[in-house]
CSV table of C-alpha atoms in Angstrom, one decimal:
chain,number,residue,atom,x,y,z
E,1,UNK,CA,100.5,123.7,65.8
E,2,UNK,CA,100.6,119.9,66.4
E,3,UNK,CA,99.4,118.9,69.8
E,4,UNK,CA,102.1,117.3,71.8
E,5,UNK,CA,101.6,113.7,73.0
E,6,UNK,CA,101.5,113.8,76.9
E,7,UNK,CA,104.7,112.9,78.6
E,8,UNK,CA,102.8,110.2,80.6
E,9,UNK,CA,102.2,108.2,77.4
E,10,UNK,CA,104.6,105.2,76.9
E,11,UNK,CA,105.5,106.5,73.5
E,12,UNK,CA,106.6,109.9,74.6
E,13,UNK,CA,108.4,108.6,77.7
E,14,UNK,CA,110.3,106.2,75.6
E,15,UNK,CA,111.2,109.0,73.2
E,16,UNK,CA,112.5,111.1,76.0
E,17,UNK,CA,114.5,108.2,77.5
E,18,UNK,CA,116.1,107.6,74.1
E,19,UNK,CA,116.7,111.3,73.3
E,20,UNK,CA,118.5,112.1,76.6
E,21,UNK,CA,119.9,108.7,77.4
E,22,UNK,CA,118.2,108.8,80.7
E,23,UNK,CA,117.6,105.8,82.8
E,24,UNK,CA,115.5,105.3,86.0
E,25,UNK,CA,118.0,105.2,88.9
E,26,UNK,CA,117.3,102.3,91.3
E,27,UNK,CA,119.2,104.1,94.1
E,28,UNK,CA,116.7,107.0,93.9
E,29,UNK,CA,113.7,104.7,93.7
E,30,UNK,CA,112.8,106.1,90.2
E,31,UNK,CA,110.0,104.6,88.1
E,32,UNK,CA,108.6,106.7,85.3
E,33,UNK,CA,104.8,106.8,85.3
E,34,UNK,CA,103.5,106.0,81.9
E,35,UNK,CA,99.7,105.9,82.5
E,36,UNK,CA,97.9,109.1,81.5
E,37,UNK,CA,94.7,108.0,83.3
E,38,UNK,CA,96.7,107.5,86.5
E,39,UNK,CA,98.5,110.8,86.2
E,40,UNK,CA,95.3,112.7,85.6
E,41,UNK,CA,93.7,110.7,88.4
E,42,UNK,CA,96.4,112.1,90.8
E,43,UNK,CA,95.7,115.7,89.7
E,44,UNK,CA,92.0,115.2,90.1
E,45,UNK,CA,92.4,113.5,93.5
E,46,UNK,CA,94.4,116.6,94.6
E,47,UNK,CA,91.6,118.8,93.3
E,48,UNK,CA,94.1,120.9,91.3
E,49,UNK,CA,92.3,124.1,90.0
E,50,UNK,CA,93.4,127.3,88.3
E,51,UNK,CA,95.7,129.3,90.5
E,52,UNK,CA,96.5,126.5,93.0
E,53,UNK,CA,100.0,126.6,94.5
E,54,UNK,CA,101.5,123.1,94.2
E,55,UNK,CA,104.6,121.6,95.6
E,56,UNK,CA,105.7,118.6,93.7
E,57,UNK,CA,108.3,116.1,95.1
E,58,UNK,CA,110.3,114.2,92.6
E,59,UNK,CA,109.0,115.4,89.2
E,60,UNK,CA,111.2,112.9,87.3
E,61,UNK,CA,110.8,113.6,83.5
E,62,UNK,CA,107.6,115.6,84.1
E,63,UNK,CA,104.7,113.2,83.4
E,64,UNK,CA,102.8,114.4,86.5
E,65,UNK,CA,104.2,117.9,86.4
E,66,UNK,CA,102.8,118.5,83.0
E,67,UNK,CA,99.3,117.6,84.1
E,68,UNK,CA,99.5,119.7,87.3
E,69,UNK,CA,100.4,122.7,85.0
E,70,UNK,CA,97.6,121.9,82.5
E,71,UNK,CA,95.0,121.6,85.3
E,72,UNK,CA,95.9,125.1,86.4
E,73,UNK,CA,98.6,124.7,89.1
E,74,UNK,CA,101.6,126.8,89.7
E,75,UNK,CA,104.3,124.2,90.5
E,76,UNK,CA,107.4,124.4,92.7
E,77,UNK,CA,109.3,121.1,92.4
E,78,UNK,CA,112.0,119.5,94.5
E,79,UNK,CA,114.3,117.0,92.7
E,80,UNK,CA,117.6,115.4,93.7
E,81,UNK,CA,118.6,114.0,90.2
E,82,UNK,CA,120.7,116.6,88.5
E,83,UNK,CA,120.3,115.0,85.1
E,84,UNK,CA,116.6,115.9,84.9
E,85,UNK,CA,116.4,119.8,84.9
E,86,UNK,CA,117.3,120.0,81.2
E,87,UNK,CA,114.6,117.4,80.3
E,88,UNK,CA,112.0,119.3,82.3
E,89,UNK,CA,112.8,122.7,81.0
E,90,UNK,CA,112.7,121.4,77.4
E,91,UNK,CA,109.9,118.8,77.4
E,92,UNK,CA,107.3,120.6,79.6
E,93,UNK,CA,104.9,122.9,77.7
E,94,UNK,CA,106.7,126.2,77.0
E,95,UNK,CA,103.5,128.2,77.4
E,96,UNK,CA,100.5,127.4,79.6
E,97,UNK,CA,97.4,129.5,79.2
E,98,UNK,CA,99.5,132.1,77.4
E,99,UNK,CA,102.0,132.3,80.2
E,100,UNK,CA,105.7,131.3,79.8
E,101,UNK,CA,106.7,128.1,81.6
E,102,UNK,CA,109.1,130.1,83.9
E,103,UNK,CA,106.1,131.9,85.5
E,104,UNK,CA,104.3,128.7,86.3
E,105,UNK,CA,107.1,126.2,87.1
E,106,UNK,CA,110.2,126.4,89.2
E,107,UNK,CA,112.6,123.5,90.0
E,108,UNK,CA,115.2,123.3,92.7
E,109,UNK,CA,117.8,120.6,93.1
E,110,UNK,CA,117.4,119.8,96.7
E,111,UNK,CA,116.3,116.9,99.0
E,112,UNK,CA,112.9,117.8,100.3
E,113,UNK,CA,113.9,116.4,103.7
E,114,UNK,CA,116.3,119.4,103.9
E,115,UNK,CA,113.9,121.9,102.6
E,116,UNK,CA,113.4,125.3,104.2
E,117,UNK,CA,109.9,126.0,102.7
E,118,UNK,CA,109.6,129.6,103.7
E,119,UNK,CA,113.0,130.4,102.2
E,120,UNK,CA,112.7,128.2,99.1
E,121,UNK,CA,109.2,129.3,98.1
E,122,UNK,CA,109.6,133.0,98.8
E,123,UNK,CA,109.3,135.1,95.6
E,124,UNK,CA,107.5,132.3,93.7
E,125,UNK,CA,104.5,131.5,95.9
E,126,UNK,CA,102.3,133.8,97.9
E,127,UNK,CA,103.2,132.6,101.4
E,128,UNK,CA,100.0,134.1,102.8
E,129,UNK,CA,98.1,131.4,100.9
E,130,UNK,CA,98.1,127.6,101.5
E,131,UNK,CA,99.7,125.1,99.1
E,132,UNK,CA,98.9,121.6,98.0
E,133,UNK,CA,101.6,118.9,98.0
E,134,UNK,CA,101.6,116.3,95.3
E,135,UNK,CA,104.2,113.5,94.9
E,136,UNK,CA,105.0,110.2,93.4
E,137,UNK,CA,107.1,109.1,96.3
E,138,UNK,CA,110.1,106.7,96.1
E,139,UNK,CA,109.1,103.6,98.1
E,140,UNK,CA,112.2,103.6,100.3
E,141,UNK,CA,111.6,107.1,101.7
E,142,UNK,CA,107.8,107.4,101.8
E,143,UNK,CA,107.4,107.4,105.6
E,144,UNK,CA,110.2,109.9,106.4
E,145,UNK,CA,108.8,112.4,103.8
E,146,UNK,CA,105.3,112.1,105.2
E,147,UNK,CA,106.5,112.9,108.8
E,148,UNK,CA,108.9,115.6,107.6
E,149,UNK,CA,105.9,117.3,105.9
E,150,UNK,CA,103.7,116.9,108.9
E,151,UNK,CA,106.4,118.5,111.1
E,152,UNK,CA,107.4,121.2,108.7
E,153,UNK,CA,104.9,123.9,109.7
E,154,UNK,CA,104.1,124.2,106.0
E,155,UNK,CA,100.6,125.7,105.4
E,156,UNK,CA,99.1,122.9,103.2
E,157,UNK,CA,95.5,122.0,102.5
E,158,UNK,CA,96.3,118.5,101.4
E,159,UNK,CA,99.0,115.9,100.7
E,160,UNK,CA,98.2,113.8,97.6
E,161,UNK,CA,100.9,111.1,97.6
E,162,UNK,CA,101.4,108.0,95.5
E,163,UNK,CA,103.2,105.3,97.4
E,164,UNK,CA,103.6,101.5,97.7
E,165,UNK,CA,100.1,100.1,98.1
E,166,UNK,CA,101.2,98.2,101.3
E,167,UNK,CA,102.1,101.6,102.9
E,168,UNK,CA,98.8,103.2,101.7
E,169,UNK,CA,96.9,100.3,103.2
E,170,UNK,CA,98.6,100.9,106.6
E,171,UNK,CA,97.7,104.6,106.5
E,172,UNK,CA,94.1,103.9,105.8
E,173,UNK,CA,93.6,100.9,108.1
E,174,UNK,CA,91.2,100.7,111.0
E,175,UNK,CA,91.3,98.7,114.3
E,176,UNK,CA,91.2,95.0,113.8
E,177,UNK,CA,93.0,95.2,110.4
E,178,UNK,CA,96.3,93.5,110.0
E,179,UNK,CA,97.7,96.7,108.4
E,180,UNK,CA,96.8,98.8,111.5
E,181,UNK,CA,99.8,99.9,113.5
E,182,UNK,CA,101.9,102.8,114.8
E,183,UNK,CA,102.1,104.5,111.3
E,184,UNK,CA,98.3,104.4,111.1
E,185,UNK,CA,97.8,106.0,114.5
E,186,UNK,CA,100.6,108.6,114.1
E,187,UNK,CA,99.0,109.8,110.8
E,188,UNK,CA,95.3,109.5,111.7
E,189,UNK,CA,95.6,111.6,114.9
E,190,UNK,CA,96.5,114.5,112.6
E,191,UNK,CA,95.1,113.8,109.2
E,192,UNK,CA,92.0,112.4,107.5
E,193,UNK,CA,93.1,109.6,105.2
E,194,UNK,CA,91.4,108.9,101.8
E,195,UNK,CA,92.5,106.0,99.6
E,196,UNK,CA,91.9,107.7,96.3
E,197,UNK,CA,93.0,105.2,93.6
E,198,UNK,CA,95.1,102.1,93.0
E,199,UNK,CA,97.8,102.1,90.4
E,200,UNK,CA,99.1,98.8,89.1
E,201,UNK,CA,102.8,98.1,88.5
E,202,UNK,CA,102.2,98.0,84.8
E,203,UNK,CA,101.7,101.7,84.8
E,204,UNK,CA,105.4,102.3,85.4
E,205,UNK,CA,108.6,102.0,83.4
E,206,UNK,CA,110.5,100.1,84.4
E,207,UNK,CA,107.8,98.1,86.2
E,208,UNK,CA,108.3,97.7,90.0
E,209,UNK,CA,107.4,94.4,91.6
E,210,UNK,CA,104.6,95.9,93.7
E,211,UNK,CA,101.5,97.9,93.0
E,212,UNK,CA,101.0,101.5,94.2
E,213,UNK,CA,98.1,103.6,95.5
E,214,UNK,CA,97.3,107.3,95.8
E,215,UNK,CA,96.4,108.6,99.2
E,216,UNK,CA,95.0,112.0,100.0
E,217,UNK,CA,95.9,113.3,103.5
E,218,UNK,CA,93.9,116.3,104.7
E,219,UNK,CA,94.7,118.1,108.1
E,220,UNK,CA,92.0,117.5,110.7
E,221,UNK,CA,90.2,120.7,111.7
E,222,UNK,CA,90.9,119.8,115.3
E,223,UNK,CA,93.9,117.5,115.7
E,224,UNK,CA,93.4,114.6,118.2
E,225,UNK,CA,94.6,115.5,121.7
E,226,UNK,CA,96.9,112.6,122.6
E,227,UNK,CA,98.4,114.2,125.6
E,228,UNK,CA,102.2,114.2,125.7
E,229,UNK,CA,103.0,113.2,122.1
E,230,UNK,CA,106.4,111.7,122.9
E,231,UNK,CA,105.0,109.5,125.6
E,232,UNK,CA,102.0,108.6,123.4
E,233,UNK,CA,104.2,107.5,120.5
E,234,UNK,CA,106.4,105.5,122.8
E,235,UNK,CA,103.4,103.7,124.2
E,236,UNK,CA,102.0,102.9,120.8
E,237,UNK,CA,105.3,101.6,119.5
E,238,UNK,CA,105.8,99.5,122.7
E,239,UNK,CA,102.3,97.9,122.3
E,240,UNK,CA,103.0,97.0,118.7
E,241,UNK,CA,106.6,95.8,119.3
E,242,UNK,CA,105.4,92.2,119.4
E,243,UNK,CA,102.0,92.2,117.6
E,244,UNK,CA,101.2,88.6,118.4
E,245,UNK,CA,101.5,89.2,122.2
E,246,UNK,CA,98.6,90.4,124.3
E,247,UNK,CA,98.2,94.0,125.3
E,248,UNK,CA,99.0,93.0,128.9
E,249,UNK,CA,102.2,91.2,127.9
E,250,UNK,CA,103.4,94.2,125.8
E,251,UNK,CA,103.0,96.5,128.8
E,252,UNK,CA,105.2,94.5,131.1
E,253,UNK,CA,108.1,97.0,130.9
E,254,UNK,CA,105.9,99.9,131.9
E,255,UNK,CA,103.9,98.0,134.6
E,256,UNK,CA,105.9,95.0,135.8
E,257,UNK,CA,103.3,93.7,138.3
E,258,UNK,CA,100.7,91.6,136.4
E,259,UNK,CA,97.8,92.2,138.9
E,260,UNK,CA,98.4,96.0,138.7
E,261,UNK,CA,98.6,95.9,135.0
E,262,UNK,CA,95.4,93.9,134.5
E,263,UNK,CA,93.6,96.1,137.0
E,264,UNK,CA,94.6,99.2,135.1
E,265,UNK,CA,93.3,97.7,131.8
E,266,UNK,CA,90.1,96.4,133.4
E,267,UNK,CA,89.4,99.9,134.8
E,268,UNK,CA,89.7,101.2,131.2
E,269,UNK,CA,87.3,98.5,130.0
E,270,UNK,CA,90.1,96.9,128.0
E,271,UNK,CA,90.5,93.2,127.9
E,272,UNK,CA,94.1,92.4,129.0
E,273,UNK,CA,94.2,89.5,126.4
E,274,UNK,CA,93.4,91.8,123.5
E,275,UNK,CA,95.9,92.2,120.7
E,276,UNK,CA,97.3,95.7,120.1
E,277,UNK,CA,95.7,96.1,116.6
E,278,UNK,CA,92.3,95.7,118.1
E,279,UNK,CA,92.4,98.9,120.1
E,280,UNK,CA,91.0,102.2,118.7
E,281,UNK,CA,93.1,105.4,118.8
E,282,UNK,CA,90.8,106.6,121.7
E,283,UNK,CA,91.8,103.5,123.7
E,284,UNK,CA,95.5,104.3,123.3
E,285,UNK,CA,94.8,107.9,124.4
E,286,UNK,CA,93.0,106.7,127.5
E,287,UNK,CA,95.7,104.2,128.3
E,288,UNK,CA,98.4,106.9,127.9
E,289,UNK,CA,96.5,109.2,130.3
E,290,UNK,CA,96.1,106.4,132.8
E,291,UNK,CA,99.7,105.5,132.8
E,292,UNK,CA,100.8,109.1,133.2
E,293,UNK,CA,98.2,110.1,135.8
């Protein structure tokens, strides 16, 4: 039996594109990944091992899906493009480790933002065991998907996500970095962030104008206690609303009196003239507690 060229190779991807007359849809943010090293790097960053239950978001024509299966994963995929099921069912390996594809792979045509995981996964995954989420995310919807997964109640051990490098840098940033902001803080209070690998724009077909990166998000054993989450998030967004302004100026709407405002900050050992990106998450927690005391 002739060994099939991986879907992630440019030659195989082009053959699939020609055979099915498929084109990457701009409105869905589609770009086919044609770099086997990058695809295998994603599977390795996710730590995919035999028997892992893997949710994939946006499998496309199957370049990443194929490797997740070959690494030993059992894959449940969400896809919104109804032109792709035939390609996946035909082009993915029909048997993996002696098992038929149907026992290792299931595809549903559904927006993952509308997923009911308990209902969707029942009968295919063992819901008493955790899952791993792996995705090559469309740039335009990366942040909503991240927060949807964080709020879903899904029992996952990690999220391994490829996204625009600019967003990845924001997730991984620390205080004092220009990329540090509300998204950083919202994610880092709940997840450990590991920037696993960079993927250049030449690894895709068609090539996007920007580079990508793979980030692994792992739930913190003990989530950071921010107090009232709604008030905390509102405070952080307010402080970053005008990044070039000082912390004191950004807090005017909450504490109109300048002397009172600066006294509050001084008591917290915070310089009123500091910029919002210079504060650590612990500083924002302390500030939120003081404002709501």
